[in-house]
Coordinates of N, CA and C and ligand atoms in Angstrom, one line a residue:
M1425 N 0.8 -1.4 -0.2 CA -0.3 0.1 0.2 C 0.9 1.3 0.1
T1426 N 2.0 1.2 0.8 CA 2.7 2.2 0.8 C 3.6 2.7 -0.4
R1427 N 3.9 1.5 -1.0 CA 4.8 1.4 -1.8 C 4.2 2.2 -3.3
K1428 N 2.8 1.8 -3.5 CA 2.1 2.3 -4.3 C 1.7 3.7 -4.2
F1429 N 1.5 4.3 -3.1 CA 1.4 5.6 -2.7 C 2.4 6.5 -2.8
Y1430 N 3.6 6.2 -3.0 CA 5.0 6.9 -3.0 C 5.0 7.7 -4.3
P1431 N 5.1 7.3 -5.5 CA 4.9 8.0 -6.6 C 4.2 9.2 -6.6
W1432 N 2.9 8.7 -6.4 CA 2.0 9.9 -6.1 C 2.4 11.4 -5.1
L1433 N 2.7 10.7 -4.1 CA 3.3 11.6 -3.1 C 4.5 12.3 -3.7
I1434 N 5.5 11.8 -4.4 CA 6.6 12.6 -5.2 C 6.1 13.4 -6.1
A1435 N 4.9 13.1 -7.1 CA 4.7 13.8 -7.9 C 4.1 15.0 -7.3
L1436 N 3.2 14.9 -6.5 CA 2.6 16.0 -5.7 C 3.4 17.1 -5.3
V1437 N 4.5 16.4 -4.5 CA 5.7 17.4 -3.9 C 6.4 18.2 -4.6
V1438 N 6.7 17.6 -5.8 CA 7.5 18.2 -7.0 C 6.5 19.2 -7.7
L1439 N 5.3 19.1 -7.7 CA 3.8 19.7 -8.1 C 4.2 21.2 -7.5
V1440 N 3.9 20.8 -6.1 CA 3.7 21.8 -5.1 C 5.1 22.8 -5.0
V1441 N 6.0 22.1 -5.0 CA 7.5 22.6 -5.0 C 7.8 23.7 -6.3
G1442 N 7.0 23.0 -7.5 CA 7.2 23.8 -8.8 C 6.5 24.8 -8.7
I1443 N 5.1 24.6 -8.2 CA 4.2 26.0 -8.1 C 4.8 27.3 -7.2
L1444 N 5.5 26.7 -6.0 CA 5.8 27.7 -5.3 C 7.0 28.1 -5.6
A1445 N 8.0 27.6 -6.4 CA 9.2 28.4 -7.3 C 8.7 29.5 -8.1
A1446 N 7.5 28.7 -8.8 CA 7.2 29.8 -10.0 C 6.6 31.3 -9.2
C1447 N 6.0 31.1 -8.1 CA 5.5 31.9 -7.5 C 6.4 32.8 -7.0
G1448 N 7.6 32.4 -6.3 CA 8.5 32.9 -5.6 C 9.7 33.3 -6.5
G1449 N 9.6 32.8 -7.8 CA 10.4 33.9 -8.7 C 9.8 35.0 -9.3
R1450 N 8.5 35.2 -9.2 CA 7.9 36.4 -9.6 C 8.1 37.6 -8.6
T1451 N 8.4 37.1 -7.2 CA 8.6 38.0 -6.2 C 9.6 39.2 -6.3
E1452 N 10.8 38.3 -7.3 CA 12.1 38.7 -7.4 C 12.0 39.6 -8.8
T1453 N 10.9 40.6 -9.1 CA 10.5 41.0 -10.2 C 11.9 42.1 -10.2
P1454 N 12.4 42.4 -11.4 CA 13.6 43.4 -10.9 C 12.8 44.9 -11.5
S1455 N 13.0 45.9 -10.6 CA 12.4 47.0 -10.9 C 13.2 47.6 -12.4
P1456 N 12.1 48.2 -13.3 CA 13.1 48.6 -14.3 C 13.5 49.9 -14.0
T1457 N 14.9 49.8 -14.5 CA 15.8 50.8 -14.1 C 15.3 51.9 -15.2
V1458 N 14.9 53.2 -14.6 CA 14.9 54.3 -15.4 C 16.1 54.9 -16.0
A1459 N 16.3 54.8 -17.2 CA 17.4 55.4 -17.8 C 17.7 56.6 -17.8
A1460 N 18.7 57.0 -17.6 CA 19.3 58.5 -17.2 C 18.7 59.2 -18.7
S1461 N 17.9 60.5 -18.2 CA 17.7 61.0 -19.4 C 18.4 61.6 -20.5
P1462 N 18.3 61.3 -21.7 CA 19.3 61.3 -22.7 C 20.1 62.8 -22.9
T1463 N 21.0 63.1 -22.6 CA 21.5 64.7 -22.6 C 21.1 65.3 -23.8
V1464 N 20.5 66.6 -23.9 CA 20.2 67.0 -25.4 C 21.4 67.5 -25.8
A1465 N 22.0 67.2 -26.6 CA 23.3 68.1 -27.0 C 22.7 69.5 -28.0
V1466 N 23.2 70.4 -27.2 CA 22.6 71.7 -27.8 C 24.0 72.0 -28.5
S1467 N 23.5 72.0 -30.2 CA 24.5 72.4 -31.2 C 24.8 73.7 -31.4
P1468 N 25.6 74.5 -31.1 CA 25.8 76.1 -31.4 C 25.9 76.3 -32.9
T1469 N 24.7 76.2 -33.8 CA 24.8 76.3 -35.0 C 24.8 77.8 -35.5
V1470 N 24.4 78.6 -34.7 CA 24.4 80.3 -35.1 C 25.9 80.7 -35.0
A1471 N 26.2 80.9 -36.3 CA 27.7 81.6 -36.2 C 27.6 82.9 -35.8
A1472 N 28.8 83.5 -35.3 CA 29.1 84.6 -34.9 C 28.3 85.9 -35.9
S1473 N 28.9 85.7 -36.9 CA 28.2 86.6 -38.1 C 27.9 86.2 -39.2
P1474 N 26.5 86.0 -39.3 CA 25.7 85.7 -40.6 C 26.6 86.2 -41.8
P1475 N 26.5 85.2 -43.0 CA 27.2 85.6 -44.1 C 26.1 86.4 -44.9
V1476 N 26.7 87.7 -45.4 CA 25.9 88.7 -46.0 C 25.6 88.3 -47.3
A1477 N 24.2 88.6 -47.5 CA 23.6 88.3 -49.1 C 24.1 89.3 -50.2
D1478 N 24.3 89.1 -51.3 CA 24.5 90.1 -52.4 C 23.8 91.1 -52.1
G1479 N 24.0 92.2 -53.1 CA 23.1 93.4 -53.1 C 21.8 93.2 -53.7
A1480 N 21.8 92.3 -55.0 CA 20.8 92.1 -55.5 C 19.8 91.2 -54.8
T1481 N 20.1 90.2 -54.0 CA 19.3 89.6 -53.2 C 18.6 90.5 -52.2
L1482 N 19.3 91.1 -51.6 CA 18.9 92.1 -50.5 C 17.8 92.8 -51.2
L1483 N 18.2 93.6 -51.7 CA 17.4 94.5 -52.7 C 15.9 93.8 -53.0
Q1484 N 15.7 92.3 -53.6 CA 14.7 91.4 -53.6 C 13.7 91.2 -52.5
E1485 N 14.7 91.0 -51.5 CA 14.1 90.4 -50.4 C 13.8 91.6 -49.2
R1486 N 14.6 92.3 -49.3 CA 14.2 93.5 -48.1 C 13.4 94.9 -48.5
C1487 N 13.5 94.6 -49.8 CA 13.0 96.1 -50.4 C 11.8 96.1 -51.0
T1488 N 11.4 94.6 -51.0 CA 10.0 94.9 -51.7 C 8.6 94.5 -50.6
V1489 N 9.0 94.7 -49.5 CA 8.3 94.6 -48.3 C 6.9 95.3 -48.5
C1490 N 7.4 96.7 -48.5 CA 6.3 97.8 -48.7 C 6.1 98.4 -49.9
H1491 N 6.9 98.2 -50.9 CA 6.5 98.8 -52.5 C 7.3 97.8 -53.1
T1492 N 7.0 98.5 -54.5 CA 7.6 97.4 -55.6 C 9.2 98.1 -55.9
L1493 N 9.6 97.1 -56.8 CA 11.1 97.6 -56.9 C 11.1 98.9 -58.0
E1494 N 10.0 98.9 -58.6 CA 10.0 100.2 -59.3 C 10.4 101.5 -58.7
R1495 N 10.1 101.9 -57.6 CA 10.5 103.0 -56.9 C 12.2 103.0 -56.7
V1496 N 12.6 101.9 -56.9 CA 14.2 101.8 -56.7 C 14.7 101.7 -58.3
E1497 N 14.1 101.5 -59.0 CA 14.6 101.0 -60.3 C 14.5 102.6 -61.1
S1498 N 13.4 103.3 -60.9 CA 13.2 104.5 -61.5 C 14.1 105.8 -60.7
A1499 N 14.5 105.4 -59.6 CA 15.3 106.3 -59.2 C 16.8 106.5 -59.6
R1500 N 17.6 107.4 -59.3 CA 18.8 107.8 -60.1 C 19.7 108.5 -58.6
K1501 N 20.2 108.0 -58.0 CA 21.2 108.8 -56.8 C 22.4 108.4 -56.9
T1502 N 23.2 109.2 -56.2 CA 24.4 109.0 -55.6 C 24.4 108.3 -54.4
A1503 N 25.6 107.7 -54.3 CA 26.0 106.8 -53.4 C 25.5 107.4 -51.8
E1504 N 25.8 108.7 -51.9 CA 25.1 109.1 -50.7 C 23.7 109.6 -50.2
E1505 N 23.2 109.7 -51.8 CA 21.8 109.7 -51.7 C 21.1 108.4 -51.7
W1506 N 21.6 107.3 -51.9 CA 21.2 105.9 -51.6 C 21.2 105.7 -50.1
E1507 N 22.6 106.0 -49.4 CA 23.0 106.1 -48.3 C 21.6 106.6 -47.2
R1508 N 21.2 107.9 -47.3 CA 20.3 108.2 -46.9 C 18.8 108.0 -47.1
T1509 N 18.1 107.6 -48.4 CA 17.3 106.7 -48.8 C 17.1 105.4 -48.0
V1510 N 18.1 104.6 -47.8 CA 18.2 103.2 -47.4 C 18.2 103.4 -45.9
A1511 N 18.7 104.7 -45.3 CA 18.6 104.6 -43.9 C 17.2 105.3 -43.6
R1512 N 16.3 106.0 -44.3 CA 15.3 106.2 -44.1 C 14.4 104.9 -44.2
M1513 N 14.5 104.0 -45.2 CA 13.8 102.8 -45.4 C 14.0 101.8 -44.1
I1514 N 15.1 102.2 -43.4 CA 15.4 101.2 -42.2 C 14.6 101.9 -41.1
R1515 N 14.5 103.2 -41.0 CA 13.8 103.9 -40.1 C 12.3 103.4 -40.3
R1516 N 11.9 103.4 -41.6 CA 10.5 103.2 -41.8 C 10.1 101.7 -41.3
G1517 N 11.3 100.5 -41.4 CA 11.0 99.3 -40.8 C 11.4 98.3 -41.9
A1518 N 12.5 98.6 -42.5 CA 13.1 97.8 -43.5 C 14.1 97.0 -42.7
E1519 N 14.3 95.8 -42.9 CA 15.2 94.7 -41.6 C 16.6 94.8 -42.6
L1520 N 17.6 95.4 -42.1 CA 18.8 95.7 -42.8 C 19.9 95.2 -41.4
T1521 N 20.8 94.9 -41.3 CA 22.0 94.9 -40.5 C 22.9 95.6 -41.2
E1522 N 23.6 96.3 -40.2 CA 24.9 97.2 -40.7 C 25.7 96.8 -42.0
A1523 N 26.2 95.6 -41.7 CA 27.0 94.8 -43.1 C 26.2 94.6 -44.0
E1524 N 24.7 94.4 -44.0 CA 23.8 94.3 -45.0 C 23.4 95.8 -45.7
R1525 N 23.5 96.5 -45.1 CA 22.9 98.0 -45.4 C 24.3 98.3 -46.3
A1526 N 25.3 98.2 -45.8 CA 26.7 98.4 -46.6 C 26.7 97.9 -48.1
V1527 N 26.3 96.7 -47.9 CA 26.5 96.0 -49.5 C 25.4 96.4 -50.4
L1528 N 24.1 96.6 -49.8 CA 23.0 97.1 -50.3 C 23.2 98.7 -50.9
V1529 N 23.6 99.3 -50.1 CA 23.8 100.7 -50.6 C 25.2 100.7 -51.6
E1530 N 26.0 99.9 -51.7 CA 26.9 99.9 -52.6 C 26.6 99.5 -53.9
Y1531 N 25.6 98.2 -53.6 CA 25.0 97.7 -55.3 C 24.1 98.9 -55.5
L1532 N 23.4 99.7 -55.1 CA 22.4 100.7 -55.5 C 23.2 101.5 -56.1
A1533 N 24.2 102.0 -55.2 CA 25.0 103.3 -56.0 C 25.5 103.1 -57.1
A1534 N 25.8 101.5 -57.3 CA 26.5 101.0 -58.6 C 25.4 101.1 -59.8
K1535 N 24.4 100.3 -59.5 CA 23.3 100.2 -60.2 C 22.3 101.5 -60.7
Y1536 N 22.0 102.0 -59.7 CA 20.7 102.9 -60.2 C 21.8 104.5 -59.6
R1537 N 22.3 105.0 -60.6 CA 23.0 106.2 -60.5 C 22.8 107.2 -61.6
Ligands
LIG2907 C1 8.9 99.5 -44.1 C2 8.4 99.8 -45.5 C3 9.3 100.2 -46.4 C4 10.6 99.1 -46.8 C5 10.9 97.9 -46.0 C6 11.1 99.8 -48.0 N1 10.8 100.8 -48.1 FE1 11.1 102.1 -49.6 N2 9.7 103.2 -49.3 C7 8.7 103.2 -48.5 C8 7.7 104.3 -48.3 C9 6.6 104.5 -47.1 C10 8.1 105.2 -49.2 C11 7.5 106.5 -49.7 C12 7.6 107.5 -48.6 C13 9.3 108.1 -48.8 O1 9.6 108.2 -50.0 O2 9.7 108.1 -47.8 C14 9.3 104.5 -49.9 C15 9.8 105.0 -50.7 C16 11.5 104.8 -51.4 C17 11.7 105.3 -52.6 C18 11.3 106.5 -53.5 C19 11.6 108.0 -52.6 C20 13.2 108.1 -52.9 O3 13.6 108.7 -51.8 O4 13.7 108.2 -53.9 C21 12.9 104.6 -52.9 C22 13.8 104.8 -53.9 C23 12.9 103.5 -51.6 N3 11.5 103.4 -50.9 C24 13.6 102.5 -51.5 C25 13.7 101.6 -51.0 C26 14.9 100.4 -50.6 C27 16.4 100.7 -51.5 C28 14.4 99.9 -49.8 C29 15.1 98.5 -49.2 C30 16.3 98.7 -48.1 C31 13.1 100.0 -49.4 N4 12.8 101.2 -50.1 C32 12.4 99.5 -48.2 C33 8.7 102.4 -47.4 C34 9.5 101.2 -47.3

């Protein structure tokens, strides 16, 4: 009687141990380590002084905001007069940096004089 019962007991013990082991294993869930926030590389792309466009481009881009180029093309001015005109346009709202202003005035003085 006892001999016949043994395999079942062993099977039961193995089963119970197996279940316990499976459950026990689950308690050891490794907490997901939160990765360190990726460092955002700030690449300084802005150059110290941006390249200045040529006079024709500046005229096309900055001087057609309020009026057509007709005003410019019909005008005949000396370098000094263009300097004053461009300065006045800047006061009105034309967007030109110092370097761009110089390039544009030179271009205007050569082309529309
Ligand atoms: C913010 C608006 C604005 C922008 C930008 C602008 N203008 Fe003008 N421009 C005006 C106005 C308003 C007048 C008419 C009143 C006057 O002559 O001041 C005018 C008139 C002119 C005239 C005719 C009067 C004159 O003095 O011969 C010329 C030439 C001229 N602009 C050139 C330019 C050039 C070159 C640029 C680019 C640097 C430019 N403008 C950009 C507003 C602007």
